[in-house]
mmCIF file of C-alpha atoms in Angstrom:
data_model
loop_
_atom_site.group_PDB
_atom_site.id
_atom_site.type_symbol
_atom_site.label_atom_id
_atom_site.label_comp_id
_atom_site.label_asym_id
_atom_site.label_seq_id
_atom_site.Cartn_x
_atom_site.Cartn_y
_atom_site.Cartn_z
ATOM 1 C CA UNK A 1 127.462 108.331 59.516
ATOM 2 C CA UNK A 2 127.422 107.037 63.056
ATOM 3 C CA UNK A 3 128.638 110.430 64.222
ATOM 4 C CA UNK A 4 125.657 112.152 62.627
ATOM 5 C CA UNK A 5 123.088 109.859 64.095
ATOM 6 C CA UNK A 6 124.399 110.499 67.612
ATOM 7 C CA UNK A 7 123.965 113.833 69.333
ATOM 8 C CA UNK A 8 126.159 116.482 67.749
ATOM 9 C CA UNK A 9 126.849 119.667 69.711
ATOM 10 C CA UNK A 10 126.994 121.716 66.501
ATOM 11 C CA UNK A 11 123.290 120.957 65.961
ATOM 12 C CA UNK A 12 122.540 122.237 69.461
ATOM 13 C CA UNK A 13 124.639 125.350 68.865
ATOM 14 C CA UNK A 14 122.787 126.187 65.652
ATOM 15 C CA UNK A 15 119.429 125.387 67.259
ATOM 16 C CA UNK A 16 120.303 127.779 70.074
ATOM 17 C CA UNK A 17 120.779 130.601 67.574
ATOM 18 C CA UNK A 18 117.596 129.746 65.687
ATOM 19 C CA UNK A 19 115.339 129.476 68.749
ATOM 20 C CA UNK A 20 116.645 132.795 70.089
ATOM 21 C CA UNK A 21 115.902 134.389 66.729
ATOM 22 C CA UNK A 22 112.408 132.854 66.757
ATOM 23 C CA UNK A 23 111.605 134.607 70.042
ATOM 24 C CA UNK A 24 113.063 137.904 68.769
ATOM 25 C CA UNK A 25 111.185 137.478 65.464
ATOM 26 C CA UNK A 26 107.891 137.101 67.322
ATOM 27 C CA UNK A 27 108.698 140.091 69.560
ATOM 28 C CA UNK A 28 109.185 142.200 66.413
ATOM 29 C CA UNK A 29 105.817 141.003 65.104
ATOM 30 C CA UNK A 30 103.980 141.730 68.355
ATOM 31 C CA UNK A 31 105.599 145.162 68.523
ATOM 32 C CA UNK A 32 104.446 146.052 65.010
ATOM 33 C CA UNK A 33 108.049 146.346 63.847
ATOM 34 C CA UNK A 34 108.013 143.950 60.905
ATOM 35 C CA UNK A 35 108.497 146.857 58.468
ATOM 36 C CA UNK A 36 111.628 148.202 60.147
ATOM 37 C CA UNK A 37 115.092 148.054 58.606
ATOM 38 C CA UNK A 38 116.448 146.144 61.612
ATOM 39 C CA UNK A 39 113.880 143.385 61.182
ATOM 40 C CA UNK A 40 114.531 143.148 57.443
ATOM 41 C CA UNK A 41 118.293 142.864 57.946
ATOM 42 C CA UNK A 42 117.937 140.136 60.577
ATOM 43 C CA UNK A 43 115.441 138.241 58.429
ATOM 44 C CA UNK A 44 117.779 138.450 55.429
ATOM 45 C CA UNK A 45 120.436 136.693 57.532
ATOM 46 C CA UNK A 46 118.292 134.143 59.396
ATOM 47 C CA UNK A 47 115.465 133.571 56.912
ATOM 48 C CA UNK A 48 116.027 129.804 57.041
ATOM 49 C CA UNK A 49 115.324 129.330 60.757
ATOM 50 C CA UNK A 50 112.202 127.186 60.258
ATOM 51 C CA UNK A 51 113.763 125.054 57.486
ATOM 52 C CA UNK A 52 116.652 124.401 59.900
ATOM 53 C CA UNK A 53 114.433 122.706 62.478
ATOM 54 C CA UNK A 54 112.831 120.444 59.856
ATOM 55 C CA UNK A 55 116.210 119.750 58.270
ATOM 56 C CA UNK A 56 117.791 118.824 61.599
ATOM 57 C CA UNK A 57 114.978 116.367 62.304
ATOM 58 C CA UNK A 58 115.898 114.637 59.045
ATOM 59 C CA UNK A 59 119.640 114.637 59.734
ATOM 60 C CA UNK A 60 119.163 112.874 63.081
ATOM 61 C CA UNK A 61 116.227 110.720 61.940
ATOM 62 C CA UNK A 62 116.484 107.115 63.079
ATOM 63 C CA UNK A 63 114.703 104.234 61.403
ATOM 64 C CA UNK A 64 112.657 102.361 63.992
ATOM 65 C CA UNK A 65 109.388 100.392 64.174
ATOM 66 C CA UNK A 66 106.476 102.676 63.329
ATOM 67 C CA UNK A 67 104.632 102.038 66.581
ATOM 68 C CA UNK A 68 107.672 102.938 68.644
ATOM 69 C CA UNK A 69 108.331 106.069 66.578
ATOM 70 C CA UNK A 70 104.677 107.121 66.679
ATOM 71 C CA UNK A 71 104.413 106.717 70.456
ATOM 72 C CA UNK A 72 107.721 108.453 71.059
ATOM 73 C CA UNK A 73 106.799 111.446 68.894
ATOM 74 C CA UNK A 74 103.286 111.592 70.332
ATOM 75 C CA UNK A 75 104.865 111.949 73.754
ATOM 76 C CA UNK A 76 107.579 114.419 72.736
ATOM 77 C CA UNK A 77 105.548 116.612 70.374
ATOM 78 C CA UNK A 78 101.772 116.273 70.637
ATOM 79 C CA UNK A 79 101.390 116.082 74.421
ATOM 80 C CA UNK A 80 103.435 119.265 75.035
ATOM 81 C CA UNK A 81 101.564 120.963 72.179
ATOM 82 C CA UNK A 82 98.164 120.194 73.715
ATOM 83 C CA UNK A 83 99.202 121.099 77.266
ATOM 84 C CA UNK A 84 100.824 124.398 76.341
ATOM 85 C CA UNK A 85 98.164 125.378 73.822
ATOM 86 C CA UNK A 86 95.659 125.066 76.663
ATOM 87 C CA UNK A 87 97.903 127.065 79.014
ATOM 88 C CA UNK A 88 98.390 129.761 76.396
ATOM 89 C CA UNK A 89 94.672 129.885 75.682
ATOM 90 C CA UNK A 90 93.934 130.407 79.384
ATOM 91 C CA UNK A 91 96.049 133.574 79.169
ATOM 92 C CA UNK A 92 94.468 134.591 75.875
ATOM 93 C CA UNK A 93 90.792 134.014 76.771
ATOM 94 C CA UNK A 94 90.415 137.093 79.041
ATOM 95 C CA UNK A 95 91.606 139.349 76.206
ATOM 96 C CA UNK A 96 89.151 137.748 73.767
ATOM 97 C CA UNK A 97 86.250 138.118 76.209
ATOM 98 C CA UNK A 98 86.891 141.478 77.873
ATOM 99 C CA UNK A 99 88.863 143.402 75.240
ATOM 100 C CA UNK A 100 87.755 141.896 71.911
ATOM 101 C CA UNK A 101 84.198 141.326 73.258
ATOM 102 C CA UNK A 102 83.749 137.918 71.648
ATOM 103 C CA UNK A 103 80.881 135.674 72.848
ATOM 104 C CA UNK A 104 82.027 133.113 75.428
ATOM 105 C CA UNK A 105 80.737 130.223 73.311
ATOM 106 C CA UNK A 106 82.811 131.360 70.345
ATOM 107 C CA UNK A 107 85.873 131.800 72.560
ATOM 108 C CA UNK A 108 85.555 128.297 74.022
ATOM 109 C CA UNK A 109 85.254 126.720 70.566
ATOM 110 C CA UNK A 110 88.244 128.573 69.110
ATOM 111 C CA UNK A 111 91.050 126.129 70.087
ATOM 112 C CA UNK A 112 89.396 123.056 68.568
ATOM 113 C CA UNK A 113 88.004 124.881 65.527
ATOM 114 C CA UNK A 114 91.349 126.510 64.730
ATOM 115 C CA UNK A 115 93.292 123.272 65.135
ATOM 116 C CA UNK A 116 90.950 121.298 62.883
ATOM 117 C CA UNK A 117 90.448 123.968 60.226
ATOM 118 C CA UNK A 118 94.028 125.161 59.738
ATOM 119 C CA UNK A 119 96.313 123.508 62.318
ATOM 120 C CA UNK A 120 96.535 126.746 64.322
ATOM 121 C CA UNK A 121 97.245 126.360 68.032
ATOM 122 C CA UNK A 122 95.120 129.209 69.367
ATOM 123 C CA UNK A 123 96.652 130.702 72.475
ATOM 124 C CA UNK A 124 100.182 129.517 71.726
ATOM 125 C CA UNK A 125 100.581 130.105 68.016
ATOM 126 C CA UNK A 126 104.176 128.823 67.493
ATOM 127 C CA UNK A 127 103.148 125.306 68.529
ATOM 128 C CA UNK A 128 101.718 124.673 65.066
ATOM 129 C CA UNK A 129 105.260 123.513 64.374
ATOM 130 C CA UNK A 130 104.968 120.572 66.791
ATOM 131 C CA UNK A 131 101.901 119.203 65.003
ATOM 132 C CA UNK A 132 103.541 119.762 61.626
ATOM 133 C CA UNK A 133 106.762 118.060 62.726
ATOM 134 C CA UNK A 134 104.788 115.123 64.138
ATOM 135 C CA UNK A 135 103.063 114.556 60.787
ATOM 136 C CA UNK A 136 106.345 114.991 58.907
ATOM 137 C CA UNK A 137 108.110 112.434 61.095
ATOM 138 C CA UNK A 138 105.272 109.933 60.668
ATOM 139 C CA UNK A 139 105.557 110.298 56.886
ATOM 140 C CA UNK A 140 109.345 110.072 57.060
ATOM 141 C CA UNK A 141 109.032 106.683 58.748
ATOM 142 C CA UNK A 142 107.621 105.340 55.490
ATOM 143 C CA UNK A 143 109.647 107.422 53.041
ATOM 144 C CA UNK A 144 113.040 106.317 54.396
ATOM 145 C CA UNK A 145 112.147 102.759 53.390
ATOM 146 C CA UNK A 146 111.686 103.738 49.748
ATOM 147 C CA UNK A 147 114.267 103.394 47.002
ATOM 148 C CA UNK A 148 116.878 106.153 47.156
ATOM 149 C CA UNK A 149 116.035 107.322 43.637
ATOM 150 C CA UNK A 150 112.383 107.751 44.629
ATOM 151 C CA UNK A 151 113.446 109.772 47.668
ATOM 152 C CA UNK A 152 115.352 112.200 45.463
ATOM 153 C CA UNK A 153 112.441 112.409 42.997
ATOM 154 C CA UNK A 154 110.162 113.359 45.886
ATOM 155 C CA UNK A 155 112.137 116.549 46.584
ATOM 156 C CA UNK A 156 111.075 118.534 43.465
ATOM 157 C CA UNK A 157 107.586 117.026 43.684
ATOM 158 C CA UNK A 158 107.184 118.316 47.237
ATOM 159 C CA UNK A 159 108.456 121.742 46.168
ATOM 160 C CA UNK A 160 105.896 121.745 43.358
ATOM 161 C CA UNK A 161 103.029 120.755 45.650
ATOM 162 C CA UNK A 162 104.007 123.450 48.152
ATOM 163 C CA UNK A 163 104.181 126.080 45.407
ATOM 164 C CA UNK A 164 100.800 124.978 43.992
ATOM 165 C CA UNK A 165 99.158 125.242 47.420
ATOM 166 C CA UNK A 166 100.661 128.712 47.785
ATOM 167 C CA UNK A 167 99.548 129.853 44.320
ATOM 168 C CA UNK A 168 95.985 128.622 44.859
ATOM 169 C CA UNK A 169 95.988 129.987 48.434
ATOM 170 C CA UNK A 170 94.816 126.666 49.840
ATOM 171 C CA UNK A 171 94.916 126.342 53.621
ATOM 172 C CA UNK A 172 94.429 122.672 54.480
ATOM 173 C CA UNK A 173 92.957 121.209 57.707
ATOM 174 C CA UNK A 174 95.295 120.270 60.582
ATOM 175 C CA UNK A 175 98.075 122.366 59.104
ATOM 176 C CA UNK A 176 98.695 120.061 56.148
ATOM 177 C CA UNK A 177 99.633 123.141 54.109
ATOM 178 C CA UNK A 178 102.945 123.086 55.994
ATOM 179 C CA UNK A 179 103.715 119.468 55.164
ATOM 180 C CA UNK A 180 105.141 119.730 51.603
ATOM 181 C CA UNK A 181 107.893 122.159 52.634
ATOM 182 C CA UNK A 182 108.388 120.573 56.050
ATOM 183 C CA UNK A 183 108.776 117.135 54.498
ATOM 184 C CA UNK A 184 111.046 118.494 51.759
ATOM 185 C CA UNK A 185 113.450 119.990 54.300
ATOM 186 C CA UNK A 186 113.325 116.936 56.582
ATOM 187 C CA UNK A 187 113.961 114.531 53.699
ATOM 188 C CA UNK A 188 116.773 116.768 52.451
ATOM 189 C CA UNK A 189 118.308 116.576 55.911
ATOM 190 C CA UNK A 190 118.059 112.807 55.888
ATOM 191 C CA UNK A 191 119.690 112.536 52.464
ATOM 192 C CA UNK A 192 122.321 115.182 53.191
ATOM 193 C CA UNK A 193 123.120 113.644 56.576
ATOM 194 C CA UNK A 194 124.342 110.501 54.885
ATOM 195 C CA UNK A 195 126.819 112.507 52.798
ATOM 196 C CA UNK A 196 128.105 115.204 55.160
ATOM 197 C CA UNK A 197 131.113 113.247 56.385
ATOM 198 C CA UNK A 198 132.280 112.836 52.769
ATOM 199 C CA UNK A 199 132.178 116.517 51.806
ATOM 200 C CA UNK A 200 135.688 117.854 51.279
ATOM 201 C CA UNK A 201 136.865 121.122 52.790
ATOM 202 C CA UNK A 202 137.148 122.712 49.332
ATOM 203 C CA UNK A 203 133.583 121.683 48.502
ATOM 204 C CA UNK A 204 132.395 123.170 51.780
ATOM 205 C CA UNK A 205 134.030 126.499 50.917
ATOM 206 C CA UNK A 206 132.431 126.438 47.470
ATOM 207 C CA UNK A 207 128.970 125.741 48.921
ATOM 208 C CA UNK A 208 129.355 128.590 51.411
ATOM 209 C CA UNK A 209 130.449 131.036 48.683
ATOM 210 C CA UNK A 210 127.568 130.031 46.398
ATOM 211 C CA UNK A 211 125.157 130.373 49.321
ATOM 212 C CA UNK A 212 126.287 133.908 50.150
ATOM 213 C CA UNK A 213 126.003 134.951 46.503
ATOM 214 C CA UNK A 214 122.570 133.424 45.962
ATOM 215 C CA UNK A 215 121.163 134.663 49.266
ATOM 216 C CA UNK A 216 122.194 138.183 48.248
ATOM 217 C CA UNK A 217 120.910 137.905 44.679
ATOM 218 C CA UNK A 218 117.748 135.840 45.238
ATOM 219 C CA UNK A 219 115.632 137.328 47.995
ATOM 220 C CA UNK A 220 112.720 135.325 49.303
ATOM 221 C CA UNK A 221 110.905 134.437 52.482
ATOM 222 C CA UNK A 222 108.073 131.955 52.958
ATOM 223 C CA UNK A 223 106.025 131.922 56.157
ATOM 224 C CA UNK A 224 105.791 128.135 56.353
ATOM 225 C CA UNK A 225 103.032 128.300 58.973
ATOM 226 C CA UNK A 226 100.555 129.569 56.371
ATOM 227 C CA UNK A 227 102.642 128.672 53.297
ATOM 228 C CA UNK A 228 102.671 132.302 52.164
ATOM 229 C CA UNK A 229 105.425 134.047 50.221
ATOM 230 C CA UNK A 230 106.216 137.391 51.849
ATOM 231 C CA UNK A 231 108.561 138.544 49.107
ATOM 232 C CA UNK A 232 110.867 137.216 46.404
ATOM 233 C CA UNK A 233 110.779 133.760 44.865
ATOM 234 C CA UNK A 234 109.103 130.697 46.400
ATOM 235 C CA UNK A 235 111.487 128.229 44.756
ATOM 236 C CA UNK A 236 114.386 130.594 45.409
ATOM 237 C CA UNK A 237 113.523 130.484 49.106
ATOM 238 C CA UNK A 238 113.676 126.692 49.089
ATOM 239 C CA UNK A 239 117.033 126.563 47.302
ATOM 240 C CA UNK A 240 118.703 129.287 49.373
ATOM 241 C CA UNK A 241 117.332 127.784 52.598
ATOM 242 C CA UNK A 242 118.813 124.376 51.778
ATOM 243 C CA UNK A 243 122.159 125.905 50.870
ATOM 244 C CA UNK A 244 122.135 128.098 53.986
ATOM 245 C CA UNK A 245 121.407 125.158 56.275
ATOM 246 C CA UNK A 246 124.238 123.177 54.702
ATOM 247 C CA UNK A 247 126.560 126.164 55.049
ATOM 248 C CA UNK A 248 125.885 126.678 58.763
ATOM 249 C CA UNK A 249 126.435 122.970 59.321
ATOM 250 C CA UNK A 250 129.839 123.299 57.674
ATOM 251 C CA UNK A 251 130.668 126.489 59.590
ATOM 252 C CA UNK A 252 129.642 125.112 62.981
ATOM 253 C CA UNK A 253 131.073 121.655 62.462
ATOM 254 C CA UNK A 254 133.922 122.347 64.895
ATOM 255 C CA UNK A 255 132.465 125.292 66.813
ATOM 256 C CA UNK A 256 131.218 124.735 70.359
ATOM 257 C CA UNK A 257 129.756 127.758 72.175
ATOM 258 C CA UNK A 258 128.584 126.418 75.528
ATOM 259 C CA UNK A 259 125.715 128.885 76.225
ATOM 260 C CA UNK A 260 124.262 128.345 72.751
ATOM 261 C CA UNK A 261 124.625 124.578 73.071
ATOM 262 C CA UNK A 262 122.712 124.664 76.359
ATOM 263 C CA UNK A 263 119.992 126.894 74.891
ATOM 264 C CA UNK A 264 119.729 124.612 71.860
ATOM 265 C CA UNK A 265 119.221 121.604 74.110
ATOM 266 C CA UNK A 266 116.563 123.517 76.046
ATOM 267 C CA UNK A 267 114.884 124.957 72.948
ATOM 268 C CA UNK A 268 111.553 123.297 73.771
ATOM 269 C CA UNK A 269 111.265 125.494 76.863
ATOM 270 C CA UNK A 270 111.604 128.651 74.779
ATOM 271 C CA UNK A 271 109.187 127.379 72.144
ATOM 272 C CA UNK A 272 106.506 126.481 74.701
ATOM 273 C CA UNK A 273 106.808 129.400 77.112
ATOM 274 C CA UNK A 274 107.573 132.623 75.237
ATOM 275 C CA UNK A 275 104.152 133.132 73.625
ATOM 276 C CA UNK A 276 102.097 132.861 76.861
ATOM 277 C CA UNK A 277 104.561 135.308 78.455
ATOM 278 C CA UNK A 278 103.949 137.704 75.546
ATOM 279 C CA UNK A 279 100.200 137.365 76.121
ATOM 280 C CA UNK A 280 100.470 137.988 79.861
ATOM 281 C CA UNK A 281 102.624 141.097 79.352
ATOM 282 C CA UNK A 282 100.116 142.389 76.798
ATOM 283 C CA UNK A 283 97.204 141.887 79.210
ATOM 284 C CA UNK A 284 99.084 143.765 81.929
ATOM 285 C CA UNK A 285 99.898 146.543 79.451
ATOM 286 C CA UNK A 286 96.237 146.897 78.492
ATOM 287 C CA UNK A 287 95.191 147.045 82.141
ATOM 288 C CA UNK A 288 97.821 149.615 83.075
ATOM 289 C CA UNK A 289 97.529 151.750 79.953
ATOM 290 C CA UNK A 290 101.058 151.005 78.767
ATOM 291 C CA UNK A 291 101.749 151.005 75.000
ATOM 292 C CA UNK A 292 101.401 147.695 73.163
ATOM 293 C CA UNK A 293 103.357 148.736 70.076
ATOM 294 C CA UNK A 294 106.840 150.035 69.387
ATOM 295 C CA UNK A 295 110.464 149.406 70.252
ATOM 296 C CA UNK A 296 110.219 149.481 74.041
ATOM 297 C CA UNK A 297 107.274 147.094 73.996
ATOM 298 C CA UNK A 298 109.070 144.622 71.702
ATOM 299 C CA UNK A 299 112.240 144.778 73.816
ATOM 300 C CA UNK A 300 110.188 144.191 76.972
ATOM 301 C CA UNK A 301 108.445 141.194 75.409
ATOM 302 C CA UNK A 302 111.636 139.590 74.158
ATOM 303 C CA UNK A 303 113.687 140.235 77.287
ATOM 304 C CA UNK A 304 111.121 138.993 79.799
ATOM 305 C CA UNK A 305 110.105 135.991 77.680
ATOM 306 C CA UNK A 306 113.725 134.899 77.251
ATOM 307 C CA UNK A 307 114.457 135.417 80.937
ATOM 308 C CA UNK A 308 111.411 133.428 82.082
ATOM 309 C CA UNK A 309 112.042 130.637 79.558
ATOM 310 C CA UNK A 310 115.726 130.274 80.425
ATOM 311 C CA UNK A 311 115.060 130.351 84.178
ATOM 312 C CA UNK A 312 112.434 127.651 83.695
ATOM 313 C CA UNK A 313 114.920 125.604 81.670
ATOM 314 C CA UNK A 314 117.497 125.992 84.422
ATOM 315 C CA UNK A 315 115.365 125.178 87.455
ATOM 316 C CA UNK A 316 112.183 123.341 86.396
ATOM 317 C CA UNK A 317 112.316 119.639 85.351
ATOM 318 C CA UNK A 318 110.986 118.791 81.909
ATOM 319 C CA UNK A 319 108.318 116.473 83.305
ATOM 320 C CA UNK A 320 106.747 119.351 85.267
ATOM 321 C CA UNK A 321 106.095 121.217 82.030
ATOM 322 C CA UNK A 322 104.812 118.237 80.072
ATOM 323 C CA UNK A 323 108.125 117.809 78.260
ATOM 324 C CA UNK A 324 108.312 114.107 78.971
ATOM 325 C CA UNK A 325 111.646 112.462 79.660
ATOM 326 C CA UNK A 326 113.010 109.087 78.645
ATOM 327 C CA UNK A 327 111.270 107.154 81.395
ATOM 328 C CA UNK A 328 107.795 108.338 80.452
ATOM 329 C CA UNK A 329 108.467 107.595 76.775
ATOM 330 C CA UNK A 330 109.485 104.044 77.598
ATOM 331 C CA UNK A 331 106.386 103.681 79.766
ATOM 332 C CA UNK A 332 104.117 104.846 76.950
ATOM 333 C CA UNK A 333 105.818 102.516 74.509
ATOM 334 C CA UNK A 334 105.268 99.541 76.822
ATOM 335 C CA UNK A 335 101.610 100.525 77.117
ATOM 336 C CA UNK A 336 101.278 100.786 73.328
ATOM 337 C CA UNK A 337 102.899 97.389 72.868
#
């Protein structure tokens, strides 16, 4: 148990894979390639990339005073979200004004309106996850103090609420539509994390085999951002995602790939930076008459965004990008106290 609550390089290794796939996934979307066979194959393999990040937050979740946890997560999640949403919107605004011909007043109101209405971070769309994770972690601070039986009962209830929101097509303010699934995966990570050290090797093999069989037989993908089922079964997606996350944890338990570990530890850089880079490349493409669809465009987006993000991670301190370090978190906590 103590091992799990400390930093584990296998988590970083898996996170490295998932954040790289997130950038590639978005490059496919921007390139209009979401209907290609290559995209479908990759998504069939890595469909659980968003559940992984919620799940990991539950595995490493530490019980602490609410004020300390709130201030820490505000600093680590909300501040970077606000800063980089604004930066992304500064890149996006010229396109909205000069290409889409939207009124300036409407453009200026978009970031606040989108955030309040649906939790969208206009200008840097992937950062919806930071707001969602912040809310999930605040709720987790109370849930972990409940009776263990109640915690397990919450899992199917959360799945049911998520499915009901999907069926009724309800998009809640501040991104609360993402919370049932996000909280389900985070709580599952918390509960699973307490048992992982006790899972026998034979049981691990059985879980992996069942996962491969179910993932092949039960297709499903939910876009958690808007709580929409793309294809397959909603509940099947939840079950196969949980099994897949457990399986990769077993598989990577003793695997240490240094580049992936480093990327996993720097995943916030990739999350924050890649979307504004996409936007800038698109603006340049519009101005120069280059195509903004297709394979070459998607490859250009992904390659340049990864290169810029990784160079920033290598040479630019976290504090310069609003990714606050330990000292600033302690300072904020003292101020809050």
